[in-house]
C-alpha positions as CSV (number, residue, x, y, z in Angstrom):
1,M,-9.2,11.4,-2.9
2,K,-7.5,9.8,0.0
3,T,-3.8,8.9,0.0
4,L,-2.7,5.9,1.9
5,I,1.0,5.3,2.7
6,V,1.4,1.6,3.4
7,Q,4.6,0.0,4.6
8,I,4.6,-3.7,3.8
9,K,6.7,-6.5,5.3
10,C,6.9,-9.5,3.1
11,Q,7.6,-13.1,3.6
12,L,11.2,-13.9,2.6
13,G,11.9,-13.7,-1.1
14,E,8.4,-12.5,-1.9
15,A,8.8,-8.7,-2.2
16,Y,8.8,-8.6,-6.0
17,N,5.9,-11.0,-6.2
18,V,3.9,-8.9,-3.7
19,A,4.6,-5.6,-5.6
20,A,3.6,-7.1,-8.9
21,Y,0.4,-8.7,-7.5
22,I,-0.7,-5.4,-5.9
23,I,-0.1,-3.4,-9.1
24,D,-1.7,-6.0,-11.4
25,K,-4.6,-7.3,-9.3
26,V,-5.4,-5.0,-6.4
27,I,-4.9,-1.3,-7.4
28,P,-2.7,0.8,-9.6
29,C,-0.2,2.6,-7.3
30,H,3.4,3.5,-6.7
31,I,5.4,0.9,-4.9
32,Y,9.0,1.3,-3.8
33,S,11.6,-1.1,-2.4
34,I,12.8,0.3,0.9
35,S,15.3,-0.6,3.6
36,G,14.5,-1.2,7.3
37,H,11.9,-3.2,9.0
38,Y,9.6,-3.1,5.9
39,D,10.4,-4.3,2.4
40,L,8.0,-2.1,0.3
41,L,6.3,1.3,0.5
42,A,3.0,1.7,-1.4
43,I,1.5,5.1,-2.1
44,I,-2.2,4.4,-2.9
45,N,-4.8,6.9,-4.0
46,L,-8.3,5.9,-3.0
47,D,-11.6,7.5,-4.1
48,D,-13.4,9.3,-1.4
49,E,-16.2,6.7,-1.2
50,I,-13.7,3.8,-0.4
51,D,-13.1,3.2,3.3
52,P,-9.3,2.9,3.9
53,G,-9.7,0.4,6.7
54,V,-12.0,-1.8,4.6
55,F,-9.7,-1.6,1.6
56,V,-6.6,-2.6,3.6
57,N,-8.3,-5.5,5.4
58,T,-10.2,-6.9,2.4
59,Q,-7.7,-6.1,-0.4
60,L,-4.1,-5.7,0.8
61,H,-4.2,-8.2,3.6
62,K,-5.3,-11.0,1.2
63,V,-2.2,-10.5,-1.0
64,P,-0.1,-13.7,-1.0
65,G,3.3,-13.1,0.6
66,I,2.4,-10.1,2.9
67,A,3.4,-10.8,6.5
68,E,2.7,-7.3,8.0
69,T,1.6,-3.8,7.1
70,S,1.6,-0.4,8.7
71,T,-0.8,2.2,7.2
72,M,-0.8,6.0,7.4
73,I,-3.3,8.3,5.8
74,A,-1.9,11.6,4.3
75,F,-4.2,14.6,4.8
76,N,-2.5,17.5,3.0
77,A,-0.1,17.7,0.1
78,F,2.6,20.4,0.4
79,T,3.4,20.4,-3.3
80,P,3.8,23.4,-5.5
81,G,0.7,23.7,-7.6
82,S,-1.5,21.6,-5.3
């Protein structure tokens, strides 16, 4: 399992629509509204066989209302019990 942390900048007034579209039509994930340069933060868990770059380019970048993304890949979880 790979964890992607994606910051998403939306076109004005589109943050709620973008969040709903991603959850309903792209992939189940956690999405948060955030402050700062970006509007949303998505925590996405991908199966190991899915290439993160291909996923972001072919799935996320096609979501209506997204203006810009910044993607990080998490390597280790420092959580009790993990």
